[in-house]
Amino acid sequence: MTTRVQSIIDELEALVPAHLAEEWDNVGLQVGHPGWPVDKVLVALDPSMAVVEEAVREGATAVVTHHPLIFRPLRGLNLASATGDSSSGWSMRVWPS
């Protein structure tokens, strides 16, 4: 069954409302588009390249993690760094354009 990213966001926010997050916490959609279709979700603690690779292997079209990919404001996106490597994986490996 296909759903949309926004539907998953709505379900998660019904369980754990964003207004309950700490002021410093970074919650919500970080990479992607609310309208993208989702057939399978991978749930993980931390976003990492290994998680992206597992999502691709398992055919997941969305990844939900407890810890955010982007925690502090970005000053750049170096694809050789851990954050850059993972974020490029989200956009290029999971949802090819």
Short mmCIF file of N, CA and C in Angstrom, two decimals:
data_model
loop_
_atom_site.label_atom_id
_atom_site.label_comp_id
_atom_site.label_asym_id
_atom_site.label_seq_id
_atom_site.Cartn_x
_atom_site.Cartn_y
_atom_site.Cartn_z
N MET A 1 0.84 -1.18 0.00
CA MET A 1 0.00 0.00 0.00
C MET A 1 0.89 1.25 0.00
N THR A 2 0.63 2.15 -0.89
CA THR A 2 1.39 3.39 -0.98
C THR A 2 0.70 4.49 -0.19
N THR A 3 1.50 5.24 0.53
CA THR A 3 1.01 6.42 1.25
C THR A 3 1.93 7.58 0.85
N ARG A 4 1.81 8.68 1.50
CA ARG A 4 2.65 9.85 1.22
C ARG A 4 3.44 10.21 2.48
N VAL A 5 4.57 10.88 2.27
CA VAL A 5 5.40 11.31 3.39
C VAL A 5 4.57 12.08 4.39
N GLN A 6 3.70 12.97 3.93
CA GLN A 6 2.89 13.78 4.85
C GLN A 6 2.02 12.92 5.74
N SER A 7 1.52 11.80 5.23
CA SER A 7 0.70 10.91 6.06
C SER A 7 1.51 10.31 7.20
N ILE A 8 2.77 9.98 6.93
CA ILE A 8 3.65 9.45 7.96
C ILE A 8 3.95 10.53 8.99
N ILE A 9 4.22 11.74 8.52
CA ILE A 9 4.45 12.87 9.43
C ILE A 9 3.23 13.07 10.33
N ASP A 10 2.04 13.04 9.75
CA ASP A 10 0.81 13.24 10.52
C ASP A 10 0.65 12.17 11.59
N GLU A 11 0.93 10.91 11.25
CA GLU A 11 0.82 9.81 12.22
C GLU A 11 1.83 9.97 13.34
N LEU A 12 3.06 10.32 12.99
CA LEU A 12 4.09 10.51 14.02
C LEU A 12 3.75 11.67 14.94
N GLU A 13 3.26 12.76 14.37
CA GLU A 13 2.92 13.91 15.20
C GLU A 13 1.69 13.65 16.07
N ALA A 14 0.83 12.71 15.66
CA ALA A 14 -0.30 12.32 16.51
C ALA A 14 0.21 11.55 17.73
N LEU A 15 1.26 10.77 17.53
CA LEU A 15 1.85 10.00 18.63
C LEU A 15 2.75 10.84 19.51
N VAL A 16 3.58 11.67 18.88
CA VAL A 16 4.56 12.50 19.59
C VAL A 16 4.51 13.91 19.00
N PRO A 17 3.61 14.73 19.51
CA PRO A 17 3.42 16.09 18.95
C PRO A 17 4.70 16.91 18.97
N ALA A 18 4.97 17.61 17.88
CA ALA A 18 6.17 18.42 17.75
C ALA A 18 6.25 19.50 18.82
N HIS A 19 5.12 19.97 19.31
CA HIS A 19 5.15 21.03 20.34
C HIS A 19 5.72 20.52 21.67
N LEU A 20 5.85 19.21 21.84
CA LEU A 20 6.44 18.66 23.06
C LEU A 20 7.97 18.59 23.00
N ALA A 21 8.52 18.84 21.84
CA ALA A 21 9.99 18.79 21.70
C ALA A 21 10.63 19.94 22.47
N GLU A 22 11.85 19.71 22.87
CA GLU A 22 12.63 20.78 23.50
C GLU A 22 12.88 21.89 22.47
N GLU A 23 13.09 23.09 22.94
CA GLU A 23 13.33 24.23 22.04
C GLU A 23 14.53 23.99 21.12
N TRP A 24 15.56 23.32 21.64
CA TRP A 24 16.80 23.09 20.89
C TRP A 24 16.71 21.88 19.96
N ASP A 25 15.65 21.08 20.10
CA ASP A 25 15.55 19.85 19.31
C ASP A 25 15.13 20.17 17.87
N ASN A 26 15.56 19.35 16.95
CA ASN A 26 15.28 19.56 15.54
C ASN A 26 14.38 18.43 15.05
N VAL A 27 13.08 18.71 14.97
CA VAL A 27 12.11 17.67 14.61
C VAL A 27 11.48 17.97 13.26
N GLY A 28 10.93 16.96 12.65
CA GLY A 28 10.20 17.13 11.40
C GLY A 28 10.98 16.66 10.19
N LEU A 29 10.39 16.85 9.04
CA LEU A 29 10.98 16.43 7.77
C LEU A 29 12.24 17.24 7.50
N GLN A 30 13.34 16.54 7.27
CA GLN A 30 14.60 17.24 7.02
C GLN A 30 15.07 17.10 5.57
N VAL A 31 14.79 15.98 4.97
CA VAL A 31 15.19 15.75 3.59
C VAL A 31 14.02 15.08 2.88
N GLY A 32 13.57 15.68 1.81
CA GLY A 32 12.48 15.08 1.07
C GLY A 32 11.36 16.06 0.80
N HIS A 33 10.22 15.50 0.42
CA HIS A 33 9.05 16.30 0.07
C HIS A 33 7.81 15.63 0.65
N PRO A 34 6.93 16.40 1.28
CA PRO A 34 5.74 15.80 1.89
C PRO A 34 4.86 15.01 0.92
N GLY A 35 4.93 15.34 -0.35
CA GLY A 35 4.09 14.67 -1.33
C GLY A 35 4.66 13.40 -1.93
N TRP A 36 5.92 13.07 -1.58
CA TRP A 36 6.53 11.87 -2.16
C TRP A 36 5.80 10.61 -1.72
N PRO A 37 5.67 9.64 -2.63
CA PRO A 37 5.03 8.37 -2.26
C PRO A 37 5.96 7.51 -1.40
N VAL A 38 5.36 6.74 -0.49
CA VAL A 38 6.11 5.84 0.39
C VAL A 38 5.44 4.47 0.35
N ASP A 39 6.25 3.45 0.06
CA ASP A 39 5.76 2.08 0.07
C ASP A 39 6.25 1.30 1.28
N LYS A 40 7.46 1.66 1.76
CA LYS A 40 8.07 0.92 2.86
C LYS A 40 8.94 1.89 3.66
N VAL A 41 8.87 1.78 4.99
CA VAL A 41 9.61 2.69 5.87
C VAL A 41 10.66 1.89 6.65
N LEU A 42 11.87 2.45 6.73
CA LEU A 42 12.92 1.91 7.58
C LEU A 42 13.02 2.82 8.79
N VAL A 43 13.03 2.24 9.99
CA VAL A 43 13.14 3.01 11.23
C VAL A 43 14.51 2.74 11.82
N ALA A 44 15.21 3.81 12.24
CA ALA A 44 16.57 3.67 12.78
C ALA A 44 16.78 4.70 13.89
N LEU A 45 17.80 4.47 14.69
CA LEU A 45 18.15 5.42 15.74
C LEU A 45 18.85 6.64 15.17
N ASP A 46 19.88 6.40 14.35
CA ASP A 46 20.69 7.48 13.80
C ASP A 46 20.68 7.45 12.27
N PRO A 47 20.65 8.61 11.62
CA PRO A 47 20.79 8.64 10.16
C PRO A 47 22.27 8.49 9.81
N SER A 48 22.58 7.53 8.98
CA SER A 48 23.97 7.31 8.56
C SER A 48 23.95 6.72 7.16
N MET A 49 25.11 6.68 6.55
CA MET A 49 25.20 6.08 5.22
C MET A 49 24.81 4.62 5.27
N ALA A 50 25.16 3.92 6.36
CA ALA A 50 24.79 2.51 6.51
C ALA A 50 23.27 2.36 6.53
N VAL A 51 22.57 3.29 7.16
CA VAL A 51 21.11 3.25 7.19
C VAL A 51 20.55 3.50 5.79
N VAL A 52 21.10 4.45 5.08
CA VAL A 52 20.66 4.72 3.70
C VAL A 52 20.86 3.47 2.84
N GLU A 53 22.02 2.86 2.97
CA GLU A 53 22.32 1.66 2.17
C GLU A 53 21.36 0.52 2.53
N GLU A 54 21.04 0.37 3.81
CA GLU A 54 20.07 -0.66 4.22
C GLU A 54 18.70 -0.35 3.64
N ALA A 55 18.30 0.91 3.67
CA ALA A 55 17.01 1.30 3.11
C ALA A 55 16.93 0.93 1.63
N VAL A 56 18.00 1.19 0.91
CA VAL A 56 18.03 0.85 -0.52
C VAL A 56 17.93 -0.67 -0.70
N ARG A 57 18.74 -1.42 0.06
CA ARG A 57 18.72 -2.90 -0.03
C ARG A 57 17.33 -3.46 0.26
N GLU A 58 16.67 -2.88 1.26
CA GLU A 58 15.37 -3.39 1.69
C GLU A 58 14.19 -2.82 0.89
N GLY A 59 14.48 -1.89 -0.01
CA GLY A 59 13.42 -1.30 -0.81
C GLY A 59 12.58 -0.27 -0.08
N ALA A 60 13.13 0.29 1.00
CA ALA A 60 12.41 1.33 1.75
C ALA A 60 12.45 2.64 0.96
N THR A 61 11.33 3.33 0.93
CA THR A 61 11.27 4.61 0.23
C THR A 61 11.20 5.77 1.21
N ALA A 62 11.29 5.47 2.51
CA ALA A 62 11.36 6.51 3.54
C ALA A 62 12.15 5.96 4.72
N VAL A 63 12.82 6.87 5.42
CA VAL A 63 13.57 6.51 6.61
C VAL A 63 13.14 7.46 7.73
N VAL A 64 12.78 6.89 8.87
CA VAL A 64 12.43 7.67 10.05
C VAL A 64 13.48 7.36 11.11
N THR A 65 14.12 8.42 11.63
CA THR A 65 15.14 8.22 12.66
C THR A 65 14.79 9.02 13.91
N HIS A 66 15.28 8.54 15.05
CA HIS A 66 15.10 9.26 16.30
C HIS A 66 15.98 10.51 16.34
N HIS A 67 17.23 10.36 15.94
CA HIS A 67 18.14 11.50 15.91
C HIS A 67 18.09 12.16 14.54
N PRO A 68 18.15 13.49 14.49
CA PRO A 68 18.07 14.18 13.21
C PRO A 68 19.38 14.11 12.41
N LEU A 69 19.25 14.17 11.11
CA LEU A 69 20.42 14.27 10.23
C LEU A 69 21.10 15.62 10.44
N ILE A 70 20.29 16.67 10.51
CA ILE A 70 20.80 18.03 10.68
C ILE A 70 20.38 18.51 12.07
N PHE A 71 21.34 18.68 12.96
CA PHE A 71 21.03 19.10 14.32
C PHE A 71 21.32 20.59 14.53
N ARG A 72 22.47 21.02 14.06
CA ARG A 72 22.85 22.44 14.16
C ARG A 72 22.71 23.06 12.77
N PRO A 73 22.58 24.38 12.70
CA PRO A 73 22.50 25.01 11.38
C PRO A 73 23.73 24.65 10.53
N LEU A 74 23.48 24.33 9.26
CA LEU A 74 24.57 24.00 8.35
C LEU A 74 25.27 25.25 7.86
N ARG A 75 26.58 25.18 7.76
CA ARG A 75 27.35 26.26 7.15
C ARG A 75 27.81 25.86 5.77
N GLY A 76 27.64 24.59 5.46
CA GLY A 76 28.00 24.05 4.16
C GLY A 76 27.58 22.59 4.13
N LEU A 77 27.68 21.97 2.96
CA LEU A 77 27.33 20.56 2.83
C LEU A 77 28.42 19.86 2.04
N ASN A 78 29.46 19.47 2.75
CA ASN A 78 30.59 18.77 2.15
C ASN A 78 30.21 17.30 2.03
N LEU A 79 30.10 16.79 0.81
CA LEU A 79 29.65 15.42 0.61
C LEU A 79 30.64 14.39 1.09
N ALA A 80 31.85 14.82 1.48
CA ALA A 80 32.83 13.89 2.05
C ALA A 80 32.66 13.75 3.56
N SER A 81 31.83 14.61 4.18
CA SER A 81 31.60 14.54 5.62
C SER A 81 30.48 13.56 5.92
N ALA A 82 30.34 13.17 7.18
CA ALA A 82 29.30 12.22 7.56
C ALA A 82 27.91 12.75 7.24
N THR A 83 27.61 14.00 7.57
CA THR A 83 26.31 14.58 7.28
C THR A 83 26.10 14.72 5.77
N GLY A 84 27.10 15.20 5.08
CA GLY A 84 26.98 15.36 3.63
C GLY A 84 26.83 14.04 2.92
N ASP A 85 27.59 13.04 3.34
CA ASP A 85 27.53 11.72 2.72
C ASP A 85 26.14 11.12 2.91
N SER A 86 25.60 11.22 4.12
CA SER A 86 24.27 10.68 4.39
C SER A 86 23.19 11.44 3.65
N SER A 87 23.28 12.77 3.61
CA SER A 87 22.24 13.55 2.94
C SER A 87 22.26 13.33 1.44
N SER A 88 23.44 13.15 0.85
CA SER A 88 23.48 12.86 -0.58
C SER A 88 22.89 11.49 -0.84
N GLY A 89 23.05 10.59 0.10
CA GLY A 89 22.45 9.26 -0.03
C GLY A 89 20.94 9.32 -0.02
N TRP A 90 20.38 10.16 0.84
CA TRP A 90 18.93 10.27 0.88
C TRP A 90 18.40 10.70 -0.48
N SER A 91 18.98 11.74 -1.03
CA SER A 91 18.42 12.31 -2.24
C SER A 91 18.78 11.54 -3.50
N MET A 92 19.95 10.96 -3.56
CA MET A 92 20.38 10.32 -4.80
C MET A 92 20.14 8.83 -4.82
N ARG A 93 20.14 8.17 -3.67
CA ARG A 93 20.00 6.71 -3.67
C ARG A 93 18.60 6.26 -3.35
N VAL A 94 17.92 6.97 -2.46
CA VAL A 94 16.60 6.55 -2.05
C VAL A 94 15.54 7.10 -2.97
N TRP A 95 15.66 8.37 -3.34
CA TRP A 95 14.68 9.00 -4.21
C TRP A 95 15.37 9.59 -5.42
N PRO A 96 15.74 8.77 -6.39
CA PRO A 96 16.43 9.32 -7.56
C PRO A 96 15.52 10.30 -8.32
N SER A 97 16.13 11.30 -8.89
CA SER A 97 15.33 12.28 -9.62
C SER A 97 15.10 11.83 -11.04
#
